[in-house]
């Protein structure tokens, strides 16, 4: 009994444990409760929570100021970054958003079915997704896909309300993209590497050629010769059959020009070694004067035409 009483006295005499460090510092950090961070408060007293984009998405901004929001499950949301010139204060008002619909990658006819999203249009980083026009006029501004992915959906609301492009509140997105399963984990790194080696801000294809032509036509620019198509180049050549016989079995459907006999160029076969062919009318006259009007022999080239070798 004495031993038990002694143990009880030892237990009762043990000091209380010290409070945790977080609890001890609660007075120094009024925005925290234990280890939980409380949201900041707005001027009117309401808490400011992080947005869905900030909580679940990782945002990548390209050199042409497009934004790719990558969800933790790999789904990507394509849109404009706040730094885009179209969203700058005082920028020209957006008057139209035209999604790609001129070829096999028609995004407006995109029909996605099933869990594997069969039927989705597959795009490459440099594939056009939409073109934006403003009230300032000029060439439409292209918006690229930025990554290799299937287009799950486009924001059709932008067709009727183009001014929503890039706006906050979840209404200004451009398209929903789903990369391949093996590329989901590295889609952000792949985008940054592509934009480093081949910046998306640089024009390409028709946009680059159109810009070069505008620069050449500007004051002080280098004048460039107009491009001639293959069809126009063929039409500039004379039809050989028509020039020789005056007829052509293709008639008006012939790819070459039917020139009058007076317009047909005189084409003579060149001699070996590049020397001028002997004979012709002058040689024939000399032969006629030498042997009484008879045509020259082989090698002399009479007026009727001789051997050019």
PDB file of C-alpha atoms in Angstrom:
ATOM      1  CA  UNK A   1       0.000   0.000   0.000  1.00  0.00           C
ATOM      2  CA  UNK A   2       2.835   2.406   0.839  1.00  0.00           C
ATOM      3  CA  UNK A   3       4.509   1.609  -2.506  1.00  0.00           C
ATOM      4  CA  UNK A   4       1.254   2.298  -4.403  1.00  0.00           C
ATOM      5  CA  UNK A   5       0.799   5.589  -2.561  1.00  0.00           C
ATOM      6  CA  UNK A   6       4.342   6.600  -3.461  1.00  0.00           C
ATOM      7  CA  UNK A   7       3.714   5.921  -7.170  1.00  0.00           C
ATOM      8  CA  UNK A   8       0.516   8.004  -7.072  1.00  0.00           C
ATOM      9  CA  UNK A   9       2.402  10.901  -5.556  1.00  0.00           C
ATOM     10  CA  UNK A  10       5.047  10.676  -8.318  1.00  0.00           C
ATOM     11  CA  UNK A  11       2.393  10.756 -11.060  1.00  0.00           C
ATOM     12  CA  UNK A  12       0.606  13.718  -9.553  1.00  0.00           C
ATOM     13  CA  UNK A  13       3.885  15.600  -9.176  1.00  0.00           C
ATOM     14  CA  UNK A  14       4.906  15.262 -12.873  1.00  0.00           C
ATOM     15  CA  UNK A  15       4.863  18.664 -14.700  1.00  0.00           C
ATOM     16  CA  UNK A  16       2.404  19.262 -17.487  1.00  0.00           C
ATOM     17  CA  UNK A  17       3.767  18.951 -21.062  1.00  0.00           C
ATOM     18  CA  UNK A  18       4.726  22.185 -22.856  1.00  0.00           C
ATOM     19  CA  UNK A  19       2.275  23.499 -25.469  1.00  0.00           C
ATOM     20  CA  UNK A  20       3.120  22.871 -29.131  1.00  0.00           C
ATOM     21  CA  UNK A  21       5.169  25.506 -30.915  1.00  0.00           C
ATOM     22  CA  UNK A  22       2.326  26.338 -33.298  1.00  0.00           C
ATOM     23  CA  UNK A  23      -0.074  26.875 -30.393  1.00  0.00           C
ATOM     24  CA  UNK A  24       2.504  28.963 -28.574  1.00  0.00           C
ATOM     25  CA  UNK A  25       2.884  31.229 -31.602  1.00  0.00           C
ATOM     26  CA  UNK A  26      -0.825  31.687 -32.212  1.00  0.00           C
ATOM     27  CA  UNK A  27      -0.718  35.167 -30.775  1.00  0.00           C
ATOM     28  CA  UNK A  28       2.095  36.122 -33.224  1.00  0.00           C
ATOM     29  CA  UNK A  29       0.228  34.748 -36.285  1.00  0.00           C
ATOM     30  CA  UNK A  30      -3.402  35.749 -35.953  1.00  0.00           C
ATOM     31  CA  UNK A  31      -4.169  34.451 -39.473  1.00  0.00           C
ATOM     32  CA  UNK A  32      -3.406  30.865 -38.497  1.00  0.00           C
ATOM     33  CA  UNK A  33      -5.232  28.326 -36.355  1.00  0.00           C
ATOM     34  CA  UNK A  34      -2.735  25.717 -35.353  1.00  0.00           C
ATOM     35  CA  UNK A  35      -1.117  24.661 -38.650  1.00  0.00           C
ATOM     36  CA  UNK A  36      -4.048  25.701 -40.861  1.00  0.00           C
ATOM     37  CA  UNK A  37      -3.641  28.891 -42.861  1.00  0.00           C
ATOM     38  CA  UNK A  38      -6.728  31.068 -42.865  1.00  0.00           C
ATOM     39  CA  UNK A  39      -7.647  32.960 -46.051  1.00  0.00           C
ATOM     40  CA  UNK A  40      -7.000  36.661 -46.314  1.00  0.00           C
ATOM     41  CA  UNK A  41      -9.884  39.018 -45.788  1.00  0.00           C
ATOM     42  CA  UNK A  42     -11.201  41.563 -48.261  1.00  0.00           C
ATOM     43  CA  UNK A  43     -11.771  45.201 -47.181  1.00  0.00           C
ATOM     44  CA  UNK A  44     -15.431  44.411 -46.509  1.00  0.00           C
ATOM     45  CA  UNK A  45     -14.523  41.475 -44.274  1.00  0.00           C
ATOM     46  CA  UNK A  46     -15.227  38.535 -46.615  1.00  0.00           C
ATOM     47  CA  UNK A  47     -12.577  35.801 -46.959  1.00  0.00           C
ATOM     48  CA  UNK A  48     -10.639  35.640 -50.222  1.00  0.00           C
ATOM     49  CA  UNK A  49     -10.200  32.023 -51.296  1.00  0.00           C
ATOM     50  CA  UNK A  50      -7.905  30.924 -54.166  1.00  0.00           C
ATOM     51  CA  UNK A  51      -9.652  30.365 -57.475  1.00  0.00           C
ATOM     52  CA  UNK A  52     -10.178  26.957 -59.032  1.00  0.00           C
ATOM     53  CA  UNK A  53      -7.443  27.724 -61.571  1.00  0.00           C
ATOM     54  CA  UNK A  54      -4.962  28.549 -58.815  1.00  0.00           C
ATOM     55  CA  UNK A  55      -5.821  25.444 -56.796  1.00  0.00           C
ATOM     56  CA  UNK A  56      -5.976  22.724 -59.443  1.00  0.00           C
ATOM     57  CA  UNK A  57      -4.225  24.051 -62.578  1.00  0.00           C
ATOM     58  CA  UNK A  58      -0.636  24.811 -63.541  1.00  0.00           C
ATOM     59  CA  UNK A  59      -0.460  27.693 -66.018  1.00  0.00           C
ATOM     60  CA  UNK A  60       2.121  28.008 -68.808  1.00  0.00           C
ATOM     61  CA  UNK A  61       2.402  31.220 -70.873  1.00  0.00           C
ATOM     62  CA  UNK A  62       3.915  31.124 -74.366  1.00  0.00           C
ATOM     63  CA  UNK A  63       5.862  33.788 -76.232  1.00  0.00           C
ATOM     64  CA  UNK A  64       2.742  34.834 -78.158  1.00  0.00           C
ATOM     65  CA  UNK A  65       0.915  35.393 -74.839  1.00  0.00           C
ATOM     66  CA  UNK A  66      -1.346  32.349 -75.017  1.00  0.00           C
ATOM     67  CA  UNK A  67      -2.047  30.525 -71.777  1.00  0.00           C
ATOM     68  CA  UNK A  68      -2.265  26.773 -71.309  1.00  0.00           C
ATOM     69  CA  UNK A  69      -3.827  25.711 -67.999  1.00  0.00           C
ATOM     70  CA  UNK A  70      -2.891  22.079 -67.261  1.00  0.00           C
ATOM     71  CA  UNK A  71      -5.105  20.273 -64.718  1.00  0.00           C
ATOM     72  CA  UNK A  72      -3.695  17.700 -62.336  1.00  0.00           C
ATOM     73  CA  UNK A  73      -5.414  14.969 -64.396  1.00  0.00           C
ATOM     74  CA  UNK A  74      -3.747  16.141 -67.637  1.00  0.00           C
ATOM     75  CA  UNK A  75      -6.691  17.941 -69.249  1.00  0.00           C
ATOM     76  CA  UNK A  76      -5.636  21.303 -70.736  1.00  0.00           C
ATOM     77  CA  UNK A  77      -7.592  24.520 -71.060  1.00  0.00           C
ATOM     78  CA  UNK A  78      -6.410  26.838 -73.841  1.00  0.00           C
ATOM     79  CA  UNK A  79      -6.921  30.580 -73.609  1.00  0.00           C
ATOM     80  CA  UNK A  80      -5.234  33.978 -73.537  1.00  0.00           C
ATOM     81  CA  UNK A  81      -2.805  35.214 -70.911  1.00  0.00           C
ATOM     82  CA  UNK A  82      -3.585  38.520 -69.144  1.00  0.00           C
ATOM     83  CA  UNK A  83      -0.490  39.955 -70.857  1.00  0.00           C
ATOM     84  CA  UNK A  84      -1.927  39.394 -74.360  1.00  0.00           C
ATOM     85  CA  UNK A  85      -2.076  42.587 -76.490  1.00  0.00           C
ATOM     86  CA  UNK A  86      -5.774  41.994 -77.141  1.00  0.00           C
ATOM     87  CA  UNK A  87      -6.468  42.344 -73.412  1.00  0.00           C
ATOM     88  CA  UNK A  88      -4.297  45.411 -72.839  1.00  0.00           C
ATOM     89  CA  UNK A  89      -6.015  48.615 -71.720  1.00  0.00           C
ATOM     90  CA  UNK A  90      -7.032  50.666 -74.717  1.00  0.00           C
ATOM     91  CA  UNK A  91      -6.666  47.759 -77.170  1.00  0.00           C
ATOM     92  CA  UNK A  92      -9.004  47.480 -80.153  1.00  0.00           C
ATOM     93  CA  UNK A  93     -12.256  45.722 -79.381  1.00  0.00           C
ATOM     94  CA  UNK A  94     -12.523  42.091 -80.462  1.00  0.00           C
ATOM     95  CA  UNK A  95     -15.181  41.777 -83.158  1.00  0.00           C
ATOM     96  CA  UNK A  96     -14.956  38.130 -84.203  1.00  0.00           C
ATOM     97  CA  UNK A  97     -13.594  34.708 -83.288  1.00  0.00           C
ATOM     98  CA  UNK A  98     -13.570  32.220 -86.170  1.00  0.00           C
ATOM     99  CA  UNK A  99     -12.713  28.620 -85.310  1.00  0.00           C
ATOM    100  CA  UNK A 100     -10.937  26.437 -87.842  1.00  0.00           C
ATOM    101  CA  UNK A 101     -13.439  24.912 -90.267  1.00  0.00           C
ATOM    102  CA  UNK A 102     -11.844  25.072 -93.736  1.00  0.00           C
ATOM    103  CA  UNK A 103     -10.244  21.613 -93.958  1.00  0.00           C
ATOM    104  CA  UNK A 104     -10.340  18.106 -92.517  1.00  0.00           C
ATOM    105  CA  UNK A 105      -9.562  19.489 -89.046  1.00  0.00           C
ATOM    106  CA  UNK A 106     -12.952  21.158 -88.778  1.00  0.00           C
ATOM    107  CA  UNK A 107     -13.320  22.041 -85.114  1.00  0.00           C
ATOM    108  CA  UNK A 108     -16.936  23.110 -85.479  1.00  0.00           C
ATOM    109  CA  UNK A 109     -17.878  19.655 -86.781  1.00  0.00           C
ATOM    110  CA  UNK A 110     -15.924  17.927 -84.015  1.00  0.00           C
ATOM    111  CA  UNK A 111     -17.987  15.072 -82.528  1.00  0.00           C
ATOM    112  CA  UNK A 112     -16.426  13.358 -79.508  1.00  0.00           C
ATOM    113  CA  UNK A 113     -17.871  10.063 -78.288  1.00  0.00           C
ATOM    114  CA  UNK A 114     -17.186   7.626 -75.478  1.00  0.00           C
ATOM    115  CA  UNK A 115     -14.684   7.434 -72.673  1.00  0.00           C
ATOM    116  CA  UNK A 116     -11.743   7.378 -75.077  1.00  0.00           C
ATOM    117  CA  UNK A 117     -13.000  10.522 -76.881  1.00  0.00           C
ATOM    118  CA  UNK A 118     -13.106   8.877 -80.283  1.00  0.00           C
ATOM    119  CA  UNK A 119     -13.783  11.186 -83.176  1.00  0.00           C
ATOM    120  CA  UNK A 120     -11.852  14.090 -81.656  1.00  0.00           C
ATOM    121  CA  UNK A 121      -9.680  16.188 -83.966  1.00  0.00           C
ATOM    122  CA  UNK A 122      -5.962  15.729 -83.279  1.00  0.00           C
ATOM    123  CA  UNK A 123      -3.915  18.920 -83.545  1.00  0.00           C
ATOM    124  CA  UNK A 124      -0.227  19.744 -83.480  1.00  0.00           C
ATOM    125  CA  UNK A 125       1.370  22.695 -81.675  1.00  0.00           C
ATOM    126  CA  UNK A 126       1.464  24.832 -84.833  1.00  0.00           C
ATOM    127  CA  UNK A 127      -2.068  23.975 -85.961  1.00  0.00           C
ATOM    128  CA  UNK A 128      -4.509  26.847 -86.143  1.00  0.00           C
ATOM    129  CA  UNK A 129      -7.361  26.756 -83.635  1.00  0.00           C
ATOM    130  CA  UNK A 130      -9.033  30.112 -84.211  1.00  0.00           C
ATOM    131  CA  UNK A 131      -8.524  33.509 -85.827  1.00  0.00           C
ATOM    132  CA  UNK A 132      -9.401  36.746 -84.045  1.00  0.00           C
ATOM    133  CA  UNK A 133     -10.421  39.971 -85.754  1.00  0.00           C
ATOM    134  CA  UNK A 134     -10.666  43.406 -84.160  1.00  0.00           C
ATOM    135  CA  UNK A 135     -12.322  46.672 -85.040  1.00  0.00           C
ATOM    136  CA  UNK A 136      -8.904  48.021 -86.029  1.00  0.00           C
ATOM    137  CA  UNK A 137      -8.958  45.787 -89.130  1.00  0.00           C
ATOM    138  CA  UNK A 138      -5.894  44.150 -90.634  1.00  0.00           C
ATOM    139  CA  UNK A 139      -5.057  40.469 -90.862  1.00  0.00           C
ATOM    140  CA  UNK A 140      -6.757  38.108 -88.395  1.00  0.00           C
ATOM    141  CA  UNK A 141      -4.637  37.148 -85.409  1.00  0.00           C
ATOM    142  CA  UNK A 142      -3.959  33.384 -85.337  1.00  0.00           C
ATOM    143  CA  UNK A 143      -4.229  31.376 -82.132  1.00  0.00           C
ATOM    144  CA  UNK A 144      -2.334  28.078 -82.120  1.00  0.00           C
ATOM    145  CA  UNK A 145      -2.975  24.768 -80.373  1.00  0.00           C
ATOM    146  CA  UNK A 146       0.437  24.990 -78.606  1.00  0.00           C
ATOM    147  CA  UNK A 147       0.517  21.236 -77.768  1.00  0.00           C
ATOM    148  CA  UNK A 148      -0.133  17.830 -79.308  1.00  0.00           C
ATOM    149  CA  UNK A 149      -3.607  16.873 -78.174  1.00  0.00           C
ATOM    150  CA  UNK A 150      -7.165  15.974 -79.098  1.00  0.00           C
ATOM    151  CA  UNK A 151      -9.649  18.820 -79.210  1.00  0.00           C
ATOM    152  CA  UNK A 152     -12.485  17.815 -76.898  1.00  0.00           C
ATOM    153  CA  UNK A 153     -14.525  21.003 -77.136  1.00  0.00           C
ATOM    154  CA  UNK A 154     -14.359  24.585 -78.354  1.00  0.00           C
ATOM    155  CA  UNK A 155     -16.065  27.537 -76.733  1.00  0.00           C
ATOM    156  CA  UNK A 156     -18.877  28.173 -79.228  1.00  0.00           C
ATOM    157  CA  UNK A 157     -20.112  31.035 -77.114  1.00  0.00           C
ATOM    158  CA  UNK A 158     -17.240  33.134 -78.476  1.00  0.00           C
ATOM    159  CA  UNK A 159     -18.819  33.025 -81.943  1.00  0.00           C
ATOM    160  CA  UNK A 160     -21.802  35.054 -80.748  1.00  0.00           C
ATOM    161  CA  UNK A 161     -19.951  36.966 -77.998  1.00  0.00           C
ATOM    162  CA  UNK A 162     -16.315  37.392 -79.134  1.00  0.00           C
ATOM    163  CA  UNK A 163     -15.660  40.065 -76.491  1.00  0.00           C
ATOM    164  CA  UNK A 164     -15.656  37.283 -73.859  1.00  0.00           C
ATOM    165  CA  UNK A 165     -12.322  35.936 -75.134  1.00  0.00           C
ATOM    166  CA  UNK A 166      -9.788  36.076 -72.315  1.00  0.00           C
ATOM    167  CA  UNK A 167     -12.277  37.400 -69.765  1.00  0.00           C
ATOM    168  CA  UNK A 168     -12.322  36.162 -66.190  1.00  0.00           C
ATOM    169  CA  UNK A 169     -15.062  34.079 -64.633  1.00  0.00           C
ATOM    170  CA  UNK A 170     -14.510  30.898 -66.649  1.00  0.00           C
ATOM    171  CA  UNK A 171     -16.173  32.193 -69.836  1.00  0.00           C
ATOM    172  CA  UNK A 172     -13.201  33.346 -71.918  1.00  0.00           C
ATOM    173  CA  UNK A 173     -11.502  30.007 -72.579  1.00  0.00           C
ATOM    174  CA  UNK A 174     -10.824  28.936 -76.154  1.00  0.00           C
ATOM    175  CA  UNK A 175     -10.704  25.131 -76.257  1.00  0.00           C
ATOM    176  CA  UNK A 176     -10.423  22.015 -74.086  1.00  0.00           C
ATOM    177  CA  UNK A 177      -7.530  19.747 -75.081  1.00  0.00           C
ATOM    178  CA  UNK A 178      -6.629  16.222 -73.982  1.00  0.00           C
ATOM    179  CA  UNK A 179      -3.038  15.084 -74.664  1.00  0.00           C
ATOM    180  CA  UNK A 180      -2.110  11.467 -75.139  1.00  0.00           C
ATOM    181  CA  UNK A 181      -1.801   9.424 -71.978  1.00  0.00           C
ATOM    182  CA  UNK A 182       1.972   9.035 -72.308  1.00  0.00           C
ATOM    183  CA  UNK A 183       2.457  12.792 -72.800  1.00  0.00           C
ATOM    184  CA  UNK A 184       0.248  14.148 -70.017  1.00  0.00           C
ATOM    185  CA  UNK A 185       2.969  14.237 -67.392  1.00  0.00           C
ATOM    186  CA  UNK A 186       5.440  16.217 -69.516  1.00  0.00           C
ATOM    187  CA  UNK A 187       3.068  18.386 -71.530  1.00  0.00           C
ATOM    188  CA  UNK A 188       4.155  21.592 -69.788  1.00  0.00           C
ATOM    189  CA  UNK A 189       7.862  20.930 -70.271  1.00  0.00           C
ATOM    190  CA  UNK A 190       7.254  20.020 -73.917  1.00  0.00           C
ATOM    191  CA  UNK A 191       5.428  23.314 -74.480  1.00  0.00           C
ATOM    192  CA  UNK A 192       8.245  25.380 -72.977  1.00  0.00           C
ATOM    193  CA  UNK A 193      10.877  23.504 -74.994  1.00  0.00           C
ATOM    194  CA  UNK A 194       8.928  24.002 -78.238  1.00  0.00           C
ATOM    195  CA  UNK A 195       8.446  27.695 -77.539  1.00  0.00           C
ATOM    196  CA  UNK A 196      12.171  28.048 -76.842  1.00  0.00           C
ATOM    197  CA  UNK A 197      13.367  26.364 -80.042  1.00  0.00           C
ATOM    198  CA  UNK A 198      10.606  27.647 -82.363  1.00  0.00           C
ATOM    199  CA  UNK A 199       8.844  30.594 -80.705  1.00  0.00           C
ATOM    200  CA  UNK A 200       5.120  30.672 -81.308  1.00  0.00           C
ATOM    201  CA  UNK A 201       5.262  34.442 -81.700  1.00  0.00           C
ATOM    202  CA  UNK A 202       7.079  34.021 -85.033  1.00  0.00           C
ATOM    203  CA  UNK A 203       4.723  33.811 -88.033  1.00  0.00           C
ATOM    204  CA  UNK A 204       4.720  30.725 -90.193  1.00  0.00           C
ATOM    205  CA  UNK A 205       3.329  29.560 -93.519  1.00  0.00           C
ATOM    206  CA  UNK A 206       0.844  31.870 -95.208  1.00  0.00           C
ATOM    207  CA  UNK A 207       1.057  34.415 -92.399  1.00  0.00           C
ATOM    208  CA  UNK A 208       4.814  34.775 -92.915  1.00  0.00           C
ATOM    209  CA  UNK A 209       4.512  35.105 -96.698  1.00  0.00           C
ATOM    210  CA  UNK A 210       1.742  37.687 -96.335  1.00  0.00           C
ATOM    211  CA  UNK A 211       3.840  39.697 -93.902  1.00  0.00           C
ATOM    212  CA  UNK A 212       6.881  39.566 -96.204  1.00  0.00           C
ATOM    213  CA  UNK A 213       4.791  40.836 -99.102  1.00  0.00           C
ATOM    214  CA  UNK A 214       3.493  43.707 -96.978  1.00  0.00           C
ATOM    215  CA  UNK A 215       7.019  44.603 -95.911  1.00  0.00           C
ATOM    216  CA  UNK A 216       8.170  44.591 -99.529  1.00  0.00           C
ATOM    217  CA  UNK A 217       5.315  46.841-100.647  1.00  0.00           C
ATOM    218  CA  UNK A 218       5.924  49.305 -97.813  1.00  0.00           C
ATOM    219  CA  UNK A 219       7.914  52.503 -98.560  1.00  0.00           C
ATOM    220  CA  UNK A 220      11.605  51.663 -98.613  1.00  0.00           C
ATOM    221  CA  UNK A 221      10.992  47.927 -98.868  1.00  0.00           C
ATOM    222  CA  UNK A 222      12.523  45.650-101.460  1.00  0.00           C
ATOM    223  CA  UNK A 223      10.287  45.158-104.444  1.00  0.00           C
ATOM    224  CA  UNK A 224       9.562  41.528-105.191  1.00  0.00           C
ATOM    225  CA  UNK A 225       8.468  40.060-108.469  1.00  0.00           C
ATOM    226  CA  UNK A 226       4.930  38.680-108.391  1.00  0.00           C
ATOM    227  CA  UNK A 227       4.764  34.941-108.098  1.00  0.00           C
ATOM    228  CA  UNK A 228       3.779  33.058-111.263  1.00  0.00           C
ATOM    229  CA  UNK A 229       1.799  29.865-110.878  1.00  0.00           C
ATOM    230  CA  UNK A 230       2.628  26.704-112.800  1.00  0.00           C
ATOM    231  CA  UNK A 231      -0.574  26.969-114.778  1.00  0.00           C
ATOM    232  CA  UNK A 232       0.259  30.499-115.904  1.00  0.00           C
ATOM    233  CA  UNK A 233       3.797  29.416-116.803  1.00  0.00           C
ATOM    234  CA  UNK A 234       2.455  26.620-119.015  1.00  0.00           C
ATOM    235  CA  UNK A 235       0.022  28.953-120.723  1.00  0.00           C
ATOM    236  CA  UNK A 236       2.944  31.206-121.623  1.00  0.00           C
ATOM    237  CA  UNK A 237       4.588  28.392-123.634  1.00  0.00           C
ATOM    238  CA  UNK A 238       3.581  27.737-127.227  1.00  0.00           C
ATOM    239  CA  UNK A 239       1.933  24.445-128.208  1.00  0.00           C
ATOM    240  CA  UNK A 240       4.401  22.542-130.411  1.00  0.00           C
ATOM    241  CA  UNK A 241       1.786  20.656-132.442  1.00  0.00           C
ATOM    242  CA  UNK A 242      -0.197  23.799-133.167  1.00  0.00           C
ATOM    243  CA  UNK A 243       2.950  25.695-134.189  1.00  0.00           C
ATOM    244  CA  UNK A 244       3.994  22.923-136.601  1.00  0.00           C
ATOM    245  CA  UNK A 245       0.700  21.745-138.077  1.00  0.00           C
ATOM    246  CA  UNK A 246      -1.750  24.477-137.193  1.00  0.00           C
ATOM    247  CA  UNK A 247      -3.988  21.999-135.352  1.00  0.00           C
ATOM    248  CA  UNK A 248      -4.093  20.506-131.877  1.00  0.00           C
ATOM    249  CA  UNK A 249      -6.147  17.502-130.788  1.00  0.00           C
ATOM    250  CA  UNK A 250      -6.809  19.119-127.388  1.00  0.00           C
ATOM    251  CA  UNK A 251      -8.306  22.274-128.960  1.00  0.00           C
ATOM    252  CA  UNK A 252      -9.315  24.804-126.286  1.00  0.00           C
ATOM    253  CA  UNK A 253      -8.444  22.350-123.481  1.00  0.00           C
ATOM    254  CA  UNK A 254      -4.755  22.395-124.350  1.00  0.00           C
ATOM    255  CA  UNK A 255      -2.529  23.454-121.475  1.00  0.00           C
ATOM    256  CA  UNK A 256      -0.252  25.488-123.763  1.00  0.00           C
ATOM    257  CA  UNK A 257      -0.812  28.620-125.814  1.00  0.00           C
ATOM    258  CA  UNK A 258      -2.008  28.329-129.423  1.00  0.00           C
ATOM    259  CA  UNK A 259       0.023  31.024-131.127  1.00  0.00           C
ATOM    260  CA  UNK A 260      -0.443  32.166-134.733  1.00  0.00           C
ATOM    261  CA  UNK A 261       2.210  30.965-137.189  1.00  0.00           C
ATOM    262  CA  UNK A 262       3.746  34.434-137.193  1.00  0.00           C
ATOM    263  CA  UNK A 263       4.033  34.319-133.380  1.00  0.00           C
ATOM    264  CA  UNK A 264       5.515  30.821-133.270  1.00  0.00           C
ATOM    265  CA  UNK A 265       9.197  30.975-132.332  1.00  0.00           C
ATOM    266  CA  UNK A 266      11.704  29.520-134.790  1.00  0.00           C
ATOM    267  CA  UNK A 267      13.365  26.737-132.900  1.00  0.00           C
ATOM    268  CA  UNK A 268      16.272  24.944-134.538  1.00  0.00           C
ATOM    269  CA  UNK A 269      18.092  21.950-133.169  1.00  0.00           C
ATOM    270  CA  UNK A 270      21.553  22.950-131.960  1.00  0.00           C
ATOM    271  CA  UNK A 271      24.603  21.331-133.484  1.00  0.00           C
ATOM    272  CA  UNK A 272      27.122  19.217-131.674  1.00  0.00           C
ATOM    273  CA  UNK A 273      29.623  21.307-129.791  1.00  0.00           C
ATOM    274  CA  UNK A 274      27.395  24.378-129.703  1.00  0.00           C
ATOM    275  CA  UNK A 275      28.486  25.671-133.161  1.00  0.00           C
ATOM    276  CA  UNK A 276      26.095  27.484-135.443  1.00  0.00           C
ATOM    277  CA  UNK A 277      24.339  25.056-137.828  1.00  0.00           C
ATOM    278  CA  UNK A 278      25.640  25.312-141.351  1.00  0.00           C
ATOM    279  CA  UNK A 279      23.221  25.555-144.235  1.00  0.00           C
ATOM    280  CA  UNK A 280      19.906  27.383-144.304  1.00  0.00           C
ATOM    281  CA  UNK A 281      18.779  29.820-146.988  1.00  0.00           C
ATOM    282  CA  UNK A 282      22.265  31.328-147.572  1.00  0.00           C
ATOM    283  CA  UNK A 283      23.900  27.931-147.964  1.00  0.00           C
ATOM    284  CA  UNK A 284      21.144  26.905-150.332  1.00  0.00           C
ATOM    285  CA  UNK A 285      21.648  29.949-152.524  1.00  0.00           C
ATOM    286  CA  UNK A 286      25.389  29.242-152.697  1.00  0.00           C
ATOM    287  CA  UNK A 287      24.704  25.638-153.644  1.00  0.00           C
ATOM    288  CA  UNK A 288      22.204  26.695-156.312  1.00  0.00           C
ATOM    289  CA  UNK A 289      24.763  29.067-157.819  1.00  0.00           C
ATOM    290  CA  UNK A 290      27.434  26.351-157.855  1.00  0.00           C
ATOM    291  CA  UNK A 291      25.576  23.439-159.462  1.00  0.00           C
ATOM    292  CA  UNK A 292      22.853  25.004-161.507  1.00  0.00           C
ATOM    293  CA  UNK A 293      20.021  25.259-159.000  1.00  0.00           C
ATOM    294  CA  UNK A 294      20.192  21.786-157.627  1.00  0.00           C
ATOM    295  CA  UNK A 295      19.816  21.481-153.882  1.00  0.00           C
ATOM    296  CA  UNK A 296      22.925  20.920-151.795  1.00  0.00           C
ATOM    297  CA  UNK A 297      23.962  17.498-150.683  1.00  0.00           C
ATOM    298  CA  UNK A 298      24.383  16.058-147.248  1.00  0.00           C
ATOM    299  CA  UNK A 299      26.161  18.488-144.958  1.00  0.00           C
ATOM    300  CA  UNK A 300      25.562  21.512-147.160  1.00  0.00           C
ATOM    301  CA  UNK A 301      22.027  22.117-145.921  1.00  0.00           C
ATOM    302  CA  UNK A 302      19.786  23.178-148.817  1.00  0.00           C
ATOM    303  CA  UNK A 303      16.930  25.599-148.678  1.00  0.00           C
ATOM    304  CA  UNK A 304      14.515  22.742-148.099  1.00  0.00           C
ATOM    305  CA  UNK A 305      16.486  21.832-145.031  1.00  0.00           C
ATOM    306  CA  UNK A 306      19.419  19.513-144.638  1.00  0.00           C
ATOM    307  CA  UNK A 307      21.232  17.507-142.063  1.00  0.00           C
ATOM    308  CA  UNK A 308      22.269  19.564-139.045  1.00  0.00           C
ATOM    309  CA  UNK A 309      24.948  17.132-138.008  1.00  0.00           C
TER     310      UNK A 309
END
